[in-house]
CSV table of C-alpha atoms in Angstrom, one decimal:
chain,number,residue,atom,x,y,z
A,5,UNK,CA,0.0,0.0,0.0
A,6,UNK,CA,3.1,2.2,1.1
A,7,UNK,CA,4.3,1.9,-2.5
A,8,UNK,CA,1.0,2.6,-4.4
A,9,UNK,CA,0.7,5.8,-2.4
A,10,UNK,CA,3.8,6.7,-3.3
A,11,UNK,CA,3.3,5.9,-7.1
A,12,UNK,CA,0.1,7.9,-6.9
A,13,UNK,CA,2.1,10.6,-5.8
A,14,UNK,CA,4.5,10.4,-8.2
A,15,UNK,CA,2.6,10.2,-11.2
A,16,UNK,CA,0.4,13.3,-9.8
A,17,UNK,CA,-2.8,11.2,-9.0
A,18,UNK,CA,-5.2,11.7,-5.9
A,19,UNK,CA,-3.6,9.3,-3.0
A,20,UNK,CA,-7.4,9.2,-1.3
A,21,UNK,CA,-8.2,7.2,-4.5
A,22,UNK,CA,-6.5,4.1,-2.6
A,23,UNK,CA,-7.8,3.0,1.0
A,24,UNK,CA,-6.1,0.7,3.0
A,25,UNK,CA,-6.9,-0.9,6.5
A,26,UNK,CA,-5.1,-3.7,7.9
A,27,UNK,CA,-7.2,-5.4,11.1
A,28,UNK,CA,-9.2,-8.7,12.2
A,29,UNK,CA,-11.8,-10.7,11.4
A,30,UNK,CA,-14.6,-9.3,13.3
A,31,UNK,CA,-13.1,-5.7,12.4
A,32,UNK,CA,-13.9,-7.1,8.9
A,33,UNK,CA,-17.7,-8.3,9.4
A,34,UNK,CA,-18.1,-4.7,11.3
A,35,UNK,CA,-17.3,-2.9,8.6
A,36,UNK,CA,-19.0,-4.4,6.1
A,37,UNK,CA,-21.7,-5.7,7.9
A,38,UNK,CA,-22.3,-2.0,9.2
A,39,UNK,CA,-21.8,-0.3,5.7
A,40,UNK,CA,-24.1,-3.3,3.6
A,41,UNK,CA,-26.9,-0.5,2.9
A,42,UNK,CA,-25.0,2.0,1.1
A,43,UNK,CA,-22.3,-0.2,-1.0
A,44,UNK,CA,-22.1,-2.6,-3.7
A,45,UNK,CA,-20.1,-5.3,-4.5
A,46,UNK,CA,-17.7,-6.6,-2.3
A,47,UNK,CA,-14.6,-8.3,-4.0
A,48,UNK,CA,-12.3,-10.6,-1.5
A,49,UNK,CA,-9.0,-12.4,-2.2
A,50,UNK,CA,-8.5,-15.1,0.3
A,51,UNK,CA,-8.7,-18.5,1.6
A,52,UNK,CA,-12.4,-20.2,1.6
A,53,UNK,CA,-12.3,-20.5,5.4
A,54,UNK,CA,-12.1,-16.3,5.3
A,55,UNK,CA,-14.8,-16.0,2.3
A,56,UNK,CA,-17.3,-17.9,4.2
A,57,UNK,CA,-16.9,-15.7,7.4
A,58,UNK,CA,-17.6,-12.6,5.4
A,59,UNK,CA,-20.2,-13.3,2.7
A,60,UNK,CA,-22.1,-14.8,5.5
A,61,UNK,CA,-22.7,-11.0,7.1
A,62,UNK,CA,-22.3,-9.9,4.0
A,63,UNK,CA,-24.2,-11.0,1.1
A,64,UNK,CA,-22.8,-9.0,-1.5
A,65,UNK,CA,-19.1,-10.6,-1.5
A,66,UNK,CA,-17.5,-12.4,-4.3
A,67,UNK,CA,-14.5,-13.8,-3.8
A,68,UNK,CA,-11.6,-15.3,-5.8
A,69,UNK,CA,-10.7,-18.7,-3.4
A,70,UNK,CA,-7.9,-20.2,-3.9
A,71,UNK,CA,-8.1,-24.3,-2.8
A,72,UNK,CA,-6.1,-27.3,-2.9
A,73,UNK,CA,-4.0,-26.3,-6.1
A,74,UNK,CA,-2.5,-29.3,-7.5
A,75,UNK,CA,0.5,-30.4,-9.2
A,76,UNK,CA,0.8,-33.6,-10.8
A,77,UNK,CA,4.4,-35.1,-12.2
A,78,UNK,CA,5.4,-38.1,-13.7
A,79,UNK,CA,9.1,-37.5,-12.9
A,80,UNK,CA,11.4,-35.2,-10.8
A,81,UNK,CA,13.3,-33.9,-12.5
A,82,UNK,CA,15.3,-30.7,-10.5
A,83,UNK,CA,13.0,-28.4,-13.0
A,84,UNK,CA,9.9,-30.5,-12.0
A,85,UNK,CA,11.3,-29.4,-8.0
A,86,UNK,CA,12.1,-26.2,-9.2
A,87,UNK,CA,8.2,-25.4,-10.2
A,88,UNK,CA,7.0,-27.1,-7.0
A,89,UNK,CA,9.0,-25.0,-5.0
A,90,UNK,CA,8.2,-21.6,-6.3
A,91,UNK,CA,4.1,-22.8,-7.1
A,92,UNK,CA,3.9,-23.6,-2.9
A,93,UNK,CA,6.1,-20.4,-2.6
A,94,UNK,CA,3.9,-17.6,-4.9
A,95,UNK,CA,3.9,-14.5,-2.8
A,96,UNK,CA,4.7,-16.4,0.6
A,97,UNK,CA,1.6,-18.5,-0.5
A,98,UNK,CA,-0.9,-15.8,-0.4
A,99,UNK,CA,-1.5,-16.3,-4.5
A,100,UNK,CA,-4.7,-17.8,-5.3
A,101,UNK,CA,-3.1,-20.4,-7.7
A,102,UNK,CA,-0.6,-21.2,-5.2
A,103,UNK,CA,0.3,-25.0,-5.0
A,104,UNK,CA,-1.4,-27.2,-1.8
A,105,UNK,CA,-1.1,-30.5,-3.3
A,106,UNK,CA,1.2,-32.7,-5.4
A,107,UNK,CA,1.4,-36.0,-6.8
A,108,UNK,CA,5.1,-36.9,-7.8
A,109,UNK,CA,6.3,-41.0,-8.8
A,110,UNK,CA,6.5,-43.3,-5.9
A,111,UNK,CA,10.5,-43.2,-5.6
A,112,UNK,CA,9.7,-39.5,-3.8
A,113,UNK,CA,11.0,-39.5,0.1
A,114,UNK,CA,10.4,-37.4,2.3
A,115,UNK,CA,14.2,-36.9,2.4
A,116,UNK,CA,13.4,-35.5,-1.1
A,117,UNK,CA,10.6,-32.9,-0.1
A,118,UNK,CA,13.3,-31.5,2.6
A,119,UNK,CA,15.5,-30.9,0.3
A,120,UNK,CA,13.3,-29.2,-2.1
A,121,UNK,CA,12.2,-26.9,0.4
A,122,UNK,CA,15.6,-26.2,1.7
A,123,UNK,CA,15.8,-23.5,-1.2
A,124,UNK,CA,12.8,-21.2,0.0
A,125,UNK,CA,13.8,-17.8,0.4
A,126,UNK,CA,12.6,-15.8,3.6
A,127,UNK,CA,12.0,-12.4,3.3
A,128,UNK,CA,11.5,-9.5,5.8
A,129,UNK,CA,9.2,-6.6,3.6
A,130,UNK,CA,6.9,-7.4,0.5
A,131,UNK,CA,8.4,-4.0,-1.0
A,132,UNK,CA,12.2,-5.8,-1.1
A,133,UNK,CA,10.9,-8.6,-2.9
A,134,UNK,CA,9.4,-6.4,-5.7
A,135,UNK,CA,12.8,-4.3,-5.4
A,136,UNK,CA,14.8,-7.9,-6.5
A,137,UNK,CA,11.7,-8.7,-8.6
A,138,UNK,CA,11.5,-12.1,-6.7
A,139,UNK,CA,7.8,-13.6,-6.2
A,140,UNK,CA,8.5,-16.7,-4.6
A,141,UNK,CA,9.8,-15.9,-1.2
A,142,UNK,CA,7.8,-16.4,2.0
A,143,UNK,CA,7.3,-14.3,5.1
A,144,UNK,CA,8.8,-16.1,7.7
A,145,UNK,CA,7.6,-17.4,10.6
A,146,UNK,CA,4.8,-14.5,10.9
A,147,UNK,CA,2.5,-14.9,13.6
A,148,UNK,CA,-0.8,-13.8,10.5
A,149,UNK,CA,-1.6,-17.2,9.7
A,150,UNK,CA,-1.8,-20.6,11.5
A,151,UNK,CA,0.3,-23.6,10.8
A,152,UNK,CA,-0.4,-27.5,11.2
A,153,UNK,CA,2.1,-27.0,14.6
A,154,UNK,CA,-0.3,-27.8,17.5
A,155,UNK,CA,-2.7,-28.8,15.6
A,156,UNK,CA,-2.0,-31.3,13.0
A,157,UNK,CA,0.8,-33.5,14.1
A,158,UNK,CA,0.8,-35.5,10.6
A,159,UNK,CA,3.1,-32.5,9.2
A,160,UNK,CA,6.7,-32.5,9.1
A,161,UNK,CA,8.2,-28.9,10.0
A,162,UNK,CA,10.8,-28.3,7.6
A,163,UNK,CA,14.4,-28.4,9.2
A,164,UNK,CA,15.2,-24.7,8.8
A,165,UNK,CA,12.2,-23.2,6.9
A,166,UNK,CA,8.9,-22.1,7.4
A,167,UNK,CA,7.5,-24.7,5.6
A,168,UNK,CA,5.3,-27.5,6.9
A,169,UNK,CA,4.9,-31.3,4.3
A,170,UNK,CA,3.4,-34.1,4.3
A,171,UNK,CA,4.0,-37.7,2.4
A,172,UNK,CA,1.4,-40.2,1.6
A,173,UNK,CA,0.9,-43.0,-0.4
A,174,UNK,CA,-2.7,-41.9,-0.9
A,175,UNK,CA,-4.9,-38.5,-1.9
A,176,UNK,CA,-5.0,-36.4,1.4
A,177,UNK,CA,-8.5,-36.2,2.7
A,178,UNK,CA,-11.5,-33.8,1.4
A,179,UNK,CA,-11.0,-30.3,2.0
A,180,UNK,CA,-8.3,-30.2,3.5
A,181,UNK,CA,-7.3,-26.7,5.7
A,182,UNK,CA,-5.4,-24.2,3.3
A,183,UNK,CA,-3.1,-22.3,6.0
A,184,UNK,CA,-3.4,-19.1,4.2
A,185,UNK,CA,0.3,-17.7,3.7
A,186,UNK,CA,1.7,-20.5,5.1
A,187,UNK,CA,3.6,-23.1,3.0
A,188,UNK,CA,1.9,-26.4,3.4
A,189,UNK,CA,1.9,-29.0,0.6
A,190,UNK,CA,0.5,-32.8,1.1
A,191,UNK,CA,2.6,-34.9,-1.2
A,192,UNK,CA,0.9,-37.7,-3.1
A,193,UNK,CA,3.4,-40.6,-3.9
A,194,UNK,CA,1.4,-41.9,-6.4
A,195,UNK,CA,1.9,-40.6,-9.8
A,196,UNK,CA,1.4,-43.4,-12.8
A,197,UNK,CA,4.9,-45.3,-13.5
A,198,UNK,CA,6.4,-46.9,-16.4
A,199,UNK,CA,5.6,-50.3,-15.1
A,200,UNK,CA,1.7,-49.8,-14.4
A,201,UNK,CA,-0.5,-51.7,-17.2
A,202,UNK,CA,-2.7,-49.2,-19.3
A,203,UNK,CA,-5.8,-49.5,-16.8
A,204,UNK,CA,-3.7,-49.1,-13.7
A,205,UNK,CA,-2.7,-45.9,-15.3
A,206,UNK,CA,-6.2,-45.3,-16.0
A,207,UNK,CA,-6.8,-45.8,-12.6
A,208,UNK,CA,-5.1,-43.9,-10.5
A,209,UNK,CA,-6.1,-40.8,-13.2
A,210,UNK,CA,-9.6,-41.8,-12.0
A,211,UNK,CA,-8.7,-41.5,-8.1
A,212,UNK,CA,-6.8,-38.1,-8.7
A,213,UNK,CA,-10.3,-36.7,-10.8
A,214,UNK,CA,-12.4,-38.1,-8.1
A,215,UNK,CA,-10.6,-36.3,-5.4
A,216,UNK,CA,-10.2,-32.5,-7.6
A,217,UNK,CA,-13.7,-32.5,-8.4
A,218,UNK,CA,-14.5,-33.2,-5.0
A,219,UNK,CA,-12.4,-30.5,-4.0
A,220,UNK,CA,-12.3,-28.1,-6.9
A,221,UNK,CA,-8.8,-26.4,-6.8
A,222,UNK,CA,-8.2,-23.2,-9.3
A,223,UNK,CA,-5.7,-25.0,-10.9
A,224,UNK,CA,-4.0,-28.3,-12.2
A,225,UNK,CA,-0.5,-28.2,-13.2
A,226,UNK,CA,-0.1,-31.6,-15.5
A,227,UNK,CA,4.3,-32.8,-15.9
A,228,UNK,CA,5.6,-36.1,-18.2
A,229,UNK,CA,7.5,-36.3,-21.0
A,230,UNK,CA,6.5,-34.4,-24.1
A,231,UNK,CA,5.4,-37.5,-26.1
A,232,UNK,CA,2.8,-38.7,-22.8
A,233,UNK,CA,1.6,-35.6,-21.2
A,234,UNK,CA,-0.7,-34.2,-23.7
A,235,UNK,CA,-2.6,-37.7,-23.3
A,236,UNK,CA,-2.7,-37.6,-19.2
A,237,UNK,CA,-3.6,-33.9,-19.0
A,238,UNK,CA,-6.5,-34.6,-21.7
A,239,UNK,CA,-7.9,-37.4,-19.5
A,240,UNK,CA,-7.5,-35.5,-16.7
A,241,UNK,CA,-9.8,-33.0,-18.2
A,242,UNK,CA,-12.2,-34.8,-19.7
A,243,UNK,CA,-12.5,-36.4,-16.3
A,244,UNK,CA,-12.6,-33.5,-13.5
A,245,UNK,CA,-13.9,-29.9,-13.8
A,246,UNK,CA,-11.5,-27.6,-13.5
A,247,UNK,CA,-10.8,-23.6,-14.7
A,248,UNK,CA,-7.5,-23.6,-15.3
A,249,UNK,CA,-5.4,-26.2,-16.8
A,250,UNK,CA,-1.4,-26.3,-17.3
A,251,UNK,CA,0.9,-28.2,-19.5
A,252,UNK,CA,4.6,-28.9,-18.9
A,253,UNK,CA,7.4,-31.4,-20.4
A,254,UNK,CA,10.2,-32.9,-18.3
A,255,UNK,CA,12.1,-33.5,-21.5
A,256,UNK,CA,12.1,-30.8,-23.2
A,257,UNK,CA,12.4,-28.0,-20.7
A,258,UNK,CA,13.6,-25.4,-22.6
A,259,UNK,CA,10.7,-24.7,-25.4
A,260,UNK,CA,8.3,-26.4,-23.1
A,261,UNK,CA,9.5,-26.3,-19.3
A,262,UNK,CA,7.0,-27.6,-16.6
A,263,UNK,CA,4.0,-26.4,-15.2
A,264,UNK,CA,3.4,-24.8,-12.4
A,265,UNK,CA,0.0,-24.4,-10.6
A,266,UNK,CA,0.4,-20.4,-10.6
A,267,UNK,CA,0.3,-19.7,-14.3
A,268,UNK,CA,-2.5,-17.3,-14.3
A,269,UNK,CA,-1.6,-14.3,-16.3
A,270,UNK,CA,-4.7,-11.9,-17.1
A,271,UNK,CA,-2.3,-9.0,-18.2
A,272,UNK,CA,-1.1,-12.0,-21.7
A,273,UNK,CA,-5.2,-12.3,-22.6
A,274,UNK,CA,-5.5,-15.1,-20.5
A,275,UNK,CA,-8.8,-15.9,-19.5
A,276,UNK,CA,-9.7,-18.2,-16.3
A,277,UNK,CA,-12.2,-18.3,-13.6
A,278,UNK,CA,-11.9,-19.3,-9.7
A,279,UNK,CA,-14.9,-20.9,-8.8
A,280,UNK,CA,-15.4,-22.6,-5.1
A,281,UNK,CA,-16.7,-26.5,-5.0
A,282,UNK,CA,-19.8,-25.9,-7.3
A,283,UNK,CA,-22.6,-27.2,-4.5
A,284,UNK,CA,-21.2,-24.9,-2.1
A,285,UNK,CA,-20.5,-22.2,-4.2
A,286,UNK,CA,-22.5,-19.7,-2.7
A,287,UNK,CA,-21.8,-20.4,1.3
A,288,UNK,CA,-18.6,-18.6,-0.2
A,289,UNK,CA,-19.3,-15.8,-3.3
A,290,UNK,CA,-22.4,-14.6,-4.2
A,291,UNK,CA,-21.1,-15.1,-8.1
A,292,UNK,CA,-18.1,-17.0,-9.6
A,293,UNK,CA,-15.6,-14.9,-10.5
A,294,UNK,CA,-14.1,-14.7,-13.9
A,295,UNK,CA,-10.8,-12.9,-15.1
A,296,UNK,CA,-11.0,-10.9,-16.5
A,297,UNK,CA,-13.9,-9.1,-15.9
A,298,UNK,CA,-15.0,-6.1,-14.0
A,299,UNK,CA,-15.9,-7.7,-10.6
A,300,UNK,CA,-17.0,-4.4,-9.0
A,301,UNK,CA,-19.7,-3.9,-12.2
A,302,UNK,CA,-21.5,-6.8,-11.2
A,303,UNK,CA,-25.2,-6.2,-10.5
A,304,UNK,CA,-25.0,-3.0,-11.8
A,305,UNK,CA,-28.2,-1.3,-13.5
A,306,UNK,CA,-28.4,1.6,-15.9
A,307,UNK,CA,-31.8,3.7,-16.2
A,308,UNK,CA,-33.0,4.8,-19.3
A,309,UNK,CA,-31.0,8.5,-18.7
């Protein structure tokens, strides 16, 4: 906010055309709740858990959630970790494509996932991370937004990070807890192999469908070699329904490097949407949202004059 002020000021436009207040929850519901009369549309960036708080006093929210985001990888490759890393990382994971959940081949340790995360880059003030254009660092160890410590005790804390994993042989549970700006990925260990017959392969692209529709993340990021992916991220699709789809190689990584889950670029004429589990859409936005478009304009009438 500092630096937007100060950019308003520098180009010679009116700094009371920003407003900023940082505060809590119920400071939130006040304000919103107490102002519901006289305003429109209120448009929210934040974890479902949030959204649901404050379109429940406030009727008039929508809300770009973000959800499990999922990666899903064939091999790993140090690219493939290199993607993972800075999709769980996106603005200290307060991007609403940022990575929550990836399936990587069965060889994956947890050994693996340390080291991975061993490269995560703290940093103190958002302003020196757009300074050294970086946009995959994390806030370290502030005290904003809960963690699995103390209450989830099936998360490893990284050795030296702020970063809390998980392994499993198996899809993590249904709607699972985001931790808002805190980097938390479950890791699935159970990618399709080389040495899987057709219909096992089938099969565990069943499970993973099963489980994103169920949970609806933003985004799928879909990794194999060139000559295979196109086939599992069209199965994939034809099989779950998503908003935004990725493709990336792990052969070819320098015409076609892989995917990452935070791929969303409005500003290239990329169109997406970020739509909540579909049954329970509206517990947290009054309307889908869809990018881009003109958020604030929705509901809005025109008379005849």
């Amino acid at each position: 906010a500092e630096l937007l002020v100060d950019l308003l000021r520098k180009e010679d436009i009116d700094a009371g055309m920003v407003t900023y207040l940082s505060c809590t929850l119920d400071d939130i519901k006040f304000i919103t709740q107490s102002s519901r009369d006289s305003t429109g549309m209120l448009y929210s960036t934040c974890s479902r858990e949030l959204a649901a708080s404050i379109k429940a006093g406030y009727p008039n929210t929508i809300t770009s959630t973000g959800g499990p985001n999922t990666l899903y990888t064939t091999e790993w490759t140090p690219a493939v970790q290199d993607a993972v890393r800075m999709s769980a990382s996106i603005e200290s994971s307060g991007q609403c494509t940022a990575l929550r959940h990836c399936v990587v081949p069965s060889s994956v340790t947890s050994t693996d996932v340390e080291d991975l995360f061993g490269s995560v880059e703290g940093i103190e003030k958002a302003e020196d991370a757009l300074r050294d254009y970086k946009f995959d660092c994390i806030f370290e160890n502030h005290a904003g937004s809960v963690t699995p410590a103390g209450q989830d005790d099936t998360y490893t804390k990284h050795g030296t990070k702020d970063v809390h994993y998980k392994v499993n042989t198996h899809m993590p549970e249904n709607h699972i807890h985001e931790y808002w700006r805190k980097v938390v990925v479950d890791v699935t260990t159970d990618a399709t192999t080389s040495d899987l017959t057709p219909e096992e392969k089938d099969d565990k692209l069943k499970d993973l469908a099963k489980w994103l529709n169920t949970n609806q993340p933003i985004s799928l990021a879909v990794n194999a070699p060139r000559s295979q992916v196109f086939d599992i991220a069209k199965s994939l699709f034809e099989k779950s329904a998503l908003v935004v789809y990725t493709v990336g190689s792990t052969d070819r990584e320098k015409e076609a490097p892989p995917a990452l889950t935070c791929q969303a670029r409005p500003q290239e004429a990329e169109v997406f949407g970020e739509f909540p589990p579909r049954k329970d859409l509206r517990v947290f936005t009054k309307y889908p949202v869809i990018v881009p478009s003109s958020t604030p304009s929705y509901d809005t009438t025109y008379d005849k004059n």
